[in-house]
mmCIF file of C-alpha atoms and ligand atoms in Angstrom:
data_model
loop_
_atom_site.group_PDB
_atom_site.id
_atom_site.type_symbol
_atom_site.label_atom_id
_atom_site.label_comp_id
_atom_site.label_asym_id
_atom_site.label_seq_id
_atom_site.Cartn_x
_atom_site.Cartn_y
_atom_site.Cartn_z
ATOM 1 C CA MET A 274 83.949 -31.460 -50.950
ATOM 2 C CA THR A 275 82.169 -33.899 -53.271
ATOM 3 C CA ASP A 276 78.409 -34.534 -52.980
ATOM 4 C CA GLU A 277 79.243 -37.874 -51.475
ATOM 5 C CA GLU A 278 81.407 -36.288 -48.767
ATOM 6 C CA ASP A 279 78.416 -34.096 -47.898
ATOM 7 C CA ALA A 280 76.274 -37.154 -47.092
ATOM 8 C CA ASP A 281 74.276 -36.936 -43.856
ATOM 9 C CA TRP A 282 76.028 -39.935 -42.285
ATOM 10 C CA ILE A 283 79.365 -38.086 -42.257
ATOM 11 C CA PRO A 284 79.989 -36.205 -39.000
ATOM 12 C CA ALA A 285 81.037 -32.556 -39.261
ATOM 13 C CA GLY A 286 84.790 -32.122 -39.145
ATOM 14 C CA ALA A 287 85.630 -35.767 -39.857
ATOM 15 C CA ASP A 288 88.937 -36.171 -41.704
ATOM 16 C CA LEU A 289 88.068 -38.128 -44.810
ATOM 17 C CA SER A 290 91.318 -37.438 -46.599
ATOM 18 C CA ARG A 291 92.678 -40.905 -45.874
ATOM 19 C CA PRO A 292 90.789 -44.192 -46.308
ATOM 20 C CA SER A 293 89.919 -46.045 -43.094
ATOM 21 C CA ALA A 294 89.699 -49.721 -42.155
ATOM 22 C CA ALA A 295 86.163 -49.162 -40.848
ATOM 23 C CA ARG A 296 84.917 -47.861 -44.221
ATOM 24 C CA ILE A 297 86.922 -50.375 -46.298
ATOM 25 C CA TYR A 298 85.461 -53.214 -44.213
ATOM 26 C CA ASP A 299 81.980 -51.698 -44.576
ATOM 27 C CA TYR A 300 82.433 -51.736 -48.366
ATOM 28 C CA LEU A 301 83.671 -55.352 -48.345
ATOM 29 C CA LEU A 302 80.558 -56.326 -46.356
ATOM 30 C CA GLY A 303 78.291 -54.601 -48.890
ATOM 31 C CA GLY A 304 77.568 -51.529 -46.711
ATOM 32 C CA ALA A 305 76.907 -47.960 -47.859
ATOM 33 C CA HIS A 306 79.050 -45.978 -45.406
ATOM 34 C CA ASN A 307 82.201 -45.640 -47.467
ATOM 35 C CA LEU A 308 83.722 -43.162 -49.914
ATOM 36 C CA GLU A 309 85.532 -43.534 -53.222
ATOM 37 C CA PRO A 310 89.057 -43.544 -51.647
ATOM 38 C CA ASP A 311 87.934 -46.378 -49.331
ATOM 39 C CA ARG A 312 86.456 -48.328 -52.239
ATOM 40 C CA GLU A 313 89.625 -47.777 -54.230
ATOM 41 C CA VAL A 314 91.721 -49.422 -51.479
ATOM 42 C CA ALA A 315 89.146 -52.226 -51.135
ATOM 43 C CA ARG A 316 89.349 -52.881 -54.880
ATOM 44 C CA ARG A 317 93.167 -52.955 -54.690
ATOM 45 C CA LEU A 318 92.923 -55.512 -51.864
ATOM 46 C CA GLN A 319 90.451 -57.547 -53.934
ATOM 47 C CA ALA A 320 92.834 -57.442 -56.893
ATOM 48 C CA ILE A 321 95.578 -58.904 -54.673
ATOM 49 C CA GLN A 322 93.223 -61.412 -53.075
ATOM 50 C CA PRO A 323 89.799 -61.848 -54.722
ATOM 51 C CA ARG A 324 88.523 -63.762 -51.667
ATOM 52 C CA VAL A 325 89.119 -60.971 -49.145
ATOM 53 C CA ALA A 326 85.391 -60.169 -48.833
ATOM 54 C CA GLY A 327 84.838 -63.781 -47.733
ATOM 55 C CA VAL A 328 87.383 -63.262 -44.942
ATOM 56 C CA ALA A 329 85.383 -60.211 -43.798
ATOM 57 C CA ARG A 330 82.054 -62.079 -43.890
ATOM 58 C CA ARG A 331 83.399 -65.046 -41.931
ATOM 59 C CA ASN A 332 84.872 -62.654 -39.375
ATOM 60 C CA ARG A 333 81.465 -61.049 -38.908
ATOM 61 C CA ALA A 334 79.838 -64.457 -38.563
ATOM 62 C CA PHE A 335 82.393 -65.389 -35.880
ATOM 63 C CA LEU A 336 81.497 -62.177 -34.012
ATOM 64 C CA ARG A 337 77.844 -63.244 -33.865
ATOM 65 C CA ARG A 338 78.697 -66.782 -32.713
ATOM 66 C CA ALA A 339 81.097 -65.393 -30.103
ATOM 67 C CA VAL A 340 78.423 -63.098 -28.636
ATOM 68 C CA ARG A 341 75.925 -65.979 -28.505
ATOM 69 C CA TYR A 342 78.519 -68.206 -26.844
ATOM 70 C CA LEU A 343 79.244 -65.550 -24.201
ATOM 71 C CA LEU A 344 75.525 -65.058 -23.567
ATOM 72 C CA GLY A 345 75.319 -68.818 -23.024
ATOM 73 C CA GLN A 346 78.043 -68.459 -20.365
ATOM 74 C CA GLY A 347 75.933 -65.870 -18.550
ATOM 75 C CA VAL A 348 77.748 -62.752 -19.813
ATOM 76 C CA ARG A 349 75.401 -59.756 -19.945
ATOM 77 C CA GLN A 350 77.840 -56.907 -20.529
ATOM 78 C CA PHE A 351 80.129 -56.350 -23.495
ATOM 79 C CA LEU A 352 83.000 -53.989 -24.256
ATOM 80 C CA ASP A 353 83.457 -54.035 -28.026
ATOM 81 C CA LEU A 354 86.845 -52.568 -29.020
ATOM 82 C CA GLY A 355 87.255 -51.542 -32.674
ATOM 83 C CA SER A 356 83.528 -52.052 -33.163
ATOM 84 C CA GLY A 357 83.377 -50.564 -36.661
ATOM 85 C CA ILE A 358 80.448 -49.159 -38.628
ATOM 86 C CA PRO A 359 77.158 -50.786 -37.595
ATOM 87 C CA THR A 360 76.070 -53.483 -40.009
ATOM 88 C CA VAL A 361 73.978 -56.633 -39.950
ATOM 89 C CA GLY A 362 74.116 -58.462 -36.594
ATOM 90 C CA ASN A 363 75.570 -55.793 -34.322
ATOM 91 C CA VAL A 364 76.614 -56.903 -30.852
ATOM 92 C CA HIS A 365 73.733 -55.157 -29.049
ATOM 93 C CA GLU A 366 71.215 -56.653 -31.489
ATOM 94 C CA VAL A 367 72.482 -60.210 -31.036
ATOM 95 C CA ALA A 368 72.854 -59.772 -27.270
ATOM 96 C CA GLN A 369 69.598 -57.952 -26.550
ATOM 97 C CA GLU A 370 67.605 -60.350 -28.688
ATOM 98 C CA ALA A 371 68.590 -63.108 -26.238
ATOM 99 C CA ALA A 372 68.861 -60.935 -23.117
ATOM 100 C CA PRO A 373 67.125 -57.530 -23.365
ATOM 101 C CA GLU A 374 68.996 -56.308 -20.277
ATOM 102 C CA ALA A 375 72.415 -56.908 -21.921
ATOM 103 C CA ARG A 376 74.675 -53.856 -21.964
ATOM 104 C CA VAL A 377 77.140 -52.890 -24.653
ATOM 105 C CA VAL A 378 79.782 -50.179 -24.965
ATOM 106 C CA TYR A 379 81.163 -49.779 -28.474
ATOM 107 C CA VAL A 380 84.617 -48.210 -28.899
ATOM 108 C CA ASP A 381 86.151 -47.052 -32.158
ATOM 109 C CA HIS A 382 88.564 -44.306 -33.172
ATOM 110 C CA GLU A 383 86.857 -43.711 -36.514
ATOM 111 C CA PRO A 384 84.363 -40.810 -36.405
ATOM 112 C CA VAL A 385 81.995 -42.211 -39.061
ATOM 113 C CA ALA A 386 81.742 -45.503 -37.175
ATOM 114 C CA VAL A 387 81.050 -43.733 -33.887
ATOM 115 C CA ALA A 388 78.560 -41.179 -35.296
ATOM 116 C CA HIS A 389 76.608 -43.939 -36.981
ATOM 117 C CA SER A 390 76.607 -46.035 -33.789
ATOM 118 C CA VAL A 391 75.470 -43.046 -31.690
ATOM 119 C CA ALA A 392 72.562 -42.424 -34.090
ATOM 120 C CA LEU A 393 71.551 -46.082 -34.094
ATOM 121 C CA LEU A 394 71.655 -46.297 -30.303
ATOM 122 C CA LYS A 395 69.845 -43.071 -29.441
ATOM 123 C CA ASP A 396 66.772 -44.881 -28.112
ATOM 124 C CA ASN A 397 68.668 -47.771 -26.564
ATOM 125 C CA PRO A 398 69.319 -47.135 -22.855
ATOM 126 C CA HIS A 399 71.620 -50.155 -22.583
ATOM 127 C CA ALA A 400 74.125 -49.471 -25.357
ATOM 128 C CA GLU A 401 76.416 -46.535 -26.092
ATOM 129 C CA ALA A 402 79.313 -45.675 -28.369
ATOM 130 C CA LEU A 403 82.590 -44.031 -27.404
ATOM 131 C CA GLU A 404 85.065 -42.401 -29.774
ATOM 132 C CA ALA A 405 88.475 -43.366 -28.425
ATOM 133 C CA ASP A 406 91.735 -45.013 -29.300
ATOM 134 C CA ALA A 407 91.465 -48.506 -27.815
ATOM 135 C CA THR A 408 95.160 -48.327 -26.877
ATOM 136 C CA ASP A 409 94.294 -45.511 -24.450
ATOM 137 C CA THR A 410 93.016 -48.043 -21.954
ATOM 138 C CA GLU A 411 92.522 -45.472 -19.188
ATOM 139 C CA ALA A 412 90.371 -43.260 -21.408
ATOM 140 C CA VAL A 413 88.213 -46.258 -22.317
ATOM 141 C CA LEU A 414 87.956 -47.854 -18.892
ATOM 142 C CA LYS A 415 87.323 -44.547 -17.114
ATOM 143 C CA SER A 416 84.921 -43.221 -19.749
ATOM 144 C CA GLU A 417 81.436 -42.076 -18.816
ATOM 145 C CA GLN A 418 79.996 -44.754 -21.099
ATOM 146 C CA VAL A 419 81.818 -47.590 -19.340
ATOM 147 C CA HIS A 420 81.043 -46.084 -15.949
ATOM 148 C CA ARG A 421 77.335 -45.762 -16.770
ATOM 149 C CA LEU A 422 76.758 -49.126 -18.414
ATOM 150 C CA LEU A 423 79.318 -51.670 -17.248
ATOM 151 C CA ASP A 424 79.987 -53.082 -13.794
ATOM 152 C CA LEU A 425 83.664 -53.980 -13.950
ATOM 153 C CA GLY A 426 83.269 -55.948 -10.716
ATOM 154 C CA ARG A 427 81.321 -58.550 -12.688
ATOM 155 C CA PRO A 428 82.290 -60.573 -15.785
ATOM 156 C CA VAL A 429 82.512 -58.652 -19.048
ATOM 157 C CA GLY A 430 82.772 -59.972 -22.589
ATOM 158 C CA LEU A 431 85.744 -58.106 -24.066
ATOM 159 C CA LEU A 432 85.547 -58.182 -27.857
ATOM 160 C CA ALA A 433 88.603 -57.405 -29.980
ATOM 161 C CA ILE A 434 87.348 -58.669 -33.311
ATOM 162 C CA THR A 435 89.919 -57.697 -35.938
ATOM 163 C CA LEU A 436 91.437 -55.081 -33.653
ATOM 164 C CA GLY A 437 94.847 -56.446 -32.601
ATOM 165 C CA HIS A 438 96.428 -56.359 -36.051
ATOM 166 C CA TYR A 439 95.897 -52.575 -36.249
ATOM 167 C CA LEU A 440 98.047 -52.080 -33.149
ATOM 168 C CA PRO A 441 101.847 -52.020 -33.460
ATOM 169 C CA GLU A 442 102.270 -52.848 -29.754
ATOM 170 C CA VAL A 443 99.538 -55.114 -28.605
ATOM 171 C CA ARG A 444 100.401 -57.259 -25.588
ATOM 172 C CA GLY A 445 100.479 -54.420 -23.053
ATOM 173 C CA VAL A 446 97.124 -53.134 -24.290
ATOM 174 C CA PHE A 447 95.409 -56.496 -23.928
ATOM 175 C CA ALA A 448 97.058 -57.030 -20.531
ATOM 176 C CA ALA A 449 95.742 -53.687 -19.276
ATOM 177 C CA TYR A 450 92.171 -54.625 -20.191
ATOM 178 C CA ARG A 451 92.618 -58.076 -18.658
ATOM 179 C CA ASP A 452 93.842 -56.560 -15.389
ATOM 180 C CA ALA A 453 90.797 -54.272 -15.225
ATOM 181 C CA LEU A 454 88.289 -57.098 -15.699
ATOM 182 C CA ALA A 455 86.794 -59.411 -13.088
ATOM 183 C CA PRO A 456 87.658 -63.133 -13.094
ATOM 184 C CA GLY A 457 85.130 -64.959 -15.237
ATOM 185 C CA SER A 458 85.386 -62.252 -17.919
ATOM 186 C CA TYR A 459 86.014 -63.373 -21.477
ATOM 187 C CA LEU A 460 88.267 -62.192 -24.291
ATOM 188 C CA ALA A 461 87.027 -62.958 -27.806
ATOM 189 C CA LEU A 462 89.300 -61.970 -30.673
ATOM 190 C CA THR A 463 90.129 -62.419 -34.299
ATOM 191 C CA HIS A 464 93.525 -61.455 -35.681
ATOM 192 C CA LEU A 465 95.074 -61.276 -39.108
ATOM 193 C CA THR A 466 97.997 -63.611 -39.795
ATOM 194 C CA ASN A 467 100.389 -64.469 -42.585
ATOM 195 C CA ASP A 468 100.312 -68.122 -41.508
ATOM 196 C CA PHE A 469 97.754 -69.040 -44.175
ATOM 197 C CA ALA A 470 97.770 -68.662 -47.922
ATOM 198 C CA VAL A 471 94.749 -66.399 -48.289
ATOM 199 C CA LEU A 472 96.317 -63.305 -46.685
ATOM 200 C CA ASN A 473 99.984 -64.271 -46.914
ATOM 201 C CA ASP A 474 100.936 -61.521 -49.309
ATOM 202 C CA PRO A 475 103.053 -58.524 -48.238
ATOM 203 C CA ARG A 476 101.049 -56.356 -50.657
ATOM 204 C CA VAL A 477 98.082 -56.523 -48.255
ATOM 205 C CA ALA A 478 99.971 -54.685 -45.480
ATOM 206 C CA GLU A 479 101.599 -52.389 -48.082
ATOM 207 C CA THR A 480 98.199 -51.417 -49.469
ATOM 208 C CA MET A 481 96.877 -50.652 -45.987
ATOM 209 C CA ARG A 482 99.810 -48.266 -45.435
ATOM 210 C CA SER A 483 97.960 -45.733 -47.600
ATOM 211 C CA THR A 484 95.139 -45.704 -45.021
ATOM 212 C CA GLN A 485 94.773 -44.469 -41.427
ATOM 213 C CA ASP A 486 94.973 -48.068 -40.230
ATOM 214 C CA HIS A 487 98.263 -49.857 -40.855
ATOM 215 C CA ILE A 488 98.257 -53.592 -40.203
ATOM 216 C CA TYR A 489 100.578 -55.894 -38.317
ATOM 217 C CA PRO A 490 99.802 -59.570 -39.086
ATOM 218 C CA ARG A 491 100.965 -61.934 -36.316
ATOM 219 C CA SER A 492 101.920 -65.603 -36.020
ATOM 220 C CA ARG A 493 99.957 -68.215 -34.079
ATOM 221 C CA ASP A 494 102.296 -67.909 -31.072
ATOM 222 C CA GLU A 495 102.031 -64.133 -31.063
ATOM 223 C CA VAL A 496 98.231 -64.333 -31.132
ATOM 224 C CA LEU A 497 98.212 -66.989 -28.403
ATOM 225 C CA ALA A 498 100.277 -64.621 -26.246
ATOM 226 C CA LEU A 499 97.361 -62.156 -26.256
ATOM 227 C CA PHE A 500 95.446 -64.707 -24.160
ATOM 228 C CA ASP A 501 97.968 -64.428 -21.343
ATOM 229 C CA GLY A 502 95.917 -64.719 -18.110
ATOM 230 C CA PHE A 503 92.977 -66.267 -19.980
ATOM 231 C CA GLU A 504 92.228 -69.968 -20.487
ATOM 232 C CA LEU A 505 91.218 -70.740 -24.048
ATOM 233 C CA VAL A 506 87.847 -72.452 -24.278
ATOM 234 C CA GLU A 507 87.305 -75.339 -26.698
ATOM 235 C CA PRO A 508 88.264 -75.672 -29.528
ATOM 236 C CA GLY A 509 91.179 -73.313 -28.743
ATOM 237 C CA LEU A 510 92.675 -71.003 -31.343
ATOM 238 C CA THR A 511 91.296 -71.856 -34.788
ATOM 239 C CA THR A 512 90.543 -69.805 -37.866
ATOM 240 C CA SER A 513 87.361 -67.739 -37.845
ATOM 241 C CA ALA A 514 84.969 -70.059 -39.709
ATOM 242 C CA ASN A 515 86.185 -73.092 -37.786
ATOM 243 C CA TRP A 516 85.492 -71.820 -34.278
ATOM 244 C CA ARG A 517 82.335 -73.741 -33.298
ATOM 245 C CA PRO A 518 80.712 -73.491 -36.734
ATOM 246 C CA ASP A 519 76.909 -73.474 -36.761
ATOM 247 C CA ARG A 520 76.929 -76.194 -39.392
ATOM 248 C CA LEU A 521 79.574 -78.751 -40.283
ATOM 249 C CA ALA A 522 79.197 -77.588 -43.877
ATOM 250 C CA ALA A 523 80.526 -74.169 -42.812
ATOM 251 C CA VAL A 524 84.002 -75.561 -42.014
ATOM 252 C CA VAL A 525 86.594 -73.825 -44.210
ATOM 253 C CA ASP A 526 90.188 -74.787 -45.044
ATOM 254 C CA PRO A 527 92.372 -72.567 -42.763
ATOM 255 C CA GLU A 528 94.435 -71.622 -45.837
ATOM 256 C CA GLU A 529 91.271 -69.936 -47.176
ATOM 257 C CA ASP A 530 89.991 -68.685 -43.846
ATOM 258 C CA GLY A 531 92.887 -66.416 -42.947
ATOM 259 C CA LEU A 532 92.078 -64.957 -39.518
ATOM 260 C CA TYR A 533 92.868 -66.543 -36.172
ATOM 261 C CA ALA A 534 89.894 -66.656 -33.804
ATOM 262 C CA GLY A 535 89.534 -67.676 -30.194
ATOM 263 C CA ILE A 536 87.816 -67.075 -26.885
ATOM 264 C CA GLY A 537 89.427 -67.260 -23.470
ATOM 265 C CA VAL A 538 88.092 -66.898 -19.934
ATOM 266 C CA LYS A 539 89.964 -64.921 -17.297
ATOM 267 C CA VAL A 540 91.096 -67.251 -14.536
HETATM 268 C C1 LIG B 282 87.770 -54.334 -39.725
HETATM 269 S S1 LIG B 282 86.896 -53.317 -38.600
HETATM 270 C C2 LIG B 282 86.091 -54.515 -37.555
HETATM 271 C C3 LIG B 282 84.750 -54.110 -37.010
HETATM 272 C C4 LIG B 282 84.124 -55.141 -36.070
HETATM 273 N N1 LIG B 282 84.950 -55.358 -34.889
HETATM 274 C C5 LIG B 282 83.935 -56.462 -36.755
HETATM 275 O O1 LIG B 282 84.793 -57.348 -36.576
HETATM 276 O O2 LIG B 282 82.968 -56.632 -37.502
HETATM 277 C C6 LIG B 282 88.211 -52.797 -37.510
HETATM 278 C C7 LIG B 282 87.854 -51.582 -36.676
HETATM 279 O O3 LIG B 282 88.888 -51.317 -35.736
HETATM 280 C C8 LIG B 282 88.972 -49.920 -35.598
HETATM 281 N N2 LIG B 282 90.267 -49.577 -35.006
HETATM 282 C C9 LIG B 282 91.513 -49.774 -35.526
HETATM 283 N N3 LIG B 282 92.446 -49.320 -34.665
HETATM 284 C C10 LIG B 282 91.788 -48.833 -33.581
HETATM 285 C C11 LIG B 282 92.207 -48.227 -32.374
HETATM 286 N N4 LIG B 282 93.512 -48.028 -32.099
HETATM 287 N N5 LIG B 282 91.265 -47.830 -31.487
HETATM 288 C C12 LIG B 282 89.944 -48.008 -31.770
HETATM 289 N N6 LIG B 282 89.487 -48.573 -32.900
HETATM 290 C C13 LIG B 282 90.405 -48.983 -33.801
HETATM 291 C C14 LIG B 282 88.779 -49.388 -37.014
HETATM 292 O O4 LIG B 282 88.404 -48.026 -37.018
HETATM 293 C C15 LIG B 282 87.687 -50.312 -37.515
HETATM 294 O O5 LIG B 282 86.416 -49.774 -37.302
#
């Protein structure tokens, strides 16, 4: 074990032998919870596409706007699937700043992400983290954390922000969550695609095959299908920076932007 692998943010027993999407993304966002193998993959991705860190930053900015939008619609409980390693503007921070009573359950299958979330949330009675595979919908929906914090009889904000493209089979998973949620619940997602120039390079998916998290980019129609049973809110499915940008100046050419983003309400 290297000194770095002995760091206090690494949970005992965590398998660090393969790089993870959570730690690669943390590195691309300028975080400190990553190891040399993760950074090595991130650098390979940057060599293929030097603007990949911009894609990550715009994704994170969409997450914050999505949470604020849902708060504006009266949503006070969030289920954040594939929540990642805590970084600037976490869901509970954005939500509880506007509504201190807002409740959040974070779900990730990566032990570093979950351990760090648990530590951050230890004094927060309204937010918890769960280590689970998001495709195990029963384990998530019947978890103690969901049971304690979320009332599934009332609208929930379901967040799947850069989750879907890690799942080989995705429609059934999203449908199972939809069926468990009350009408008036929302689905907010971003999803990697090859439809635009910035990430349209097969070497991106090839590079990720050396990690725990393989990727499956999808077309516009395939991403739209994930909103089955939801009505997309305006402006529909866009790319991440272009979904209700805070400032007109933030609008980005979709070819540069790279990720589909949208929010739908369960009808
Ligand atoms: C790129 S990060 C995104 C983090 C956060 N949602 C955001 O957008 O800022 C993707 C996260 O999805 C998680 N993930 C991938 N597949 C998953 C699965 N099957 N179940 C739970 N989490 C998963 C990874 O561990 C990683 O933390």
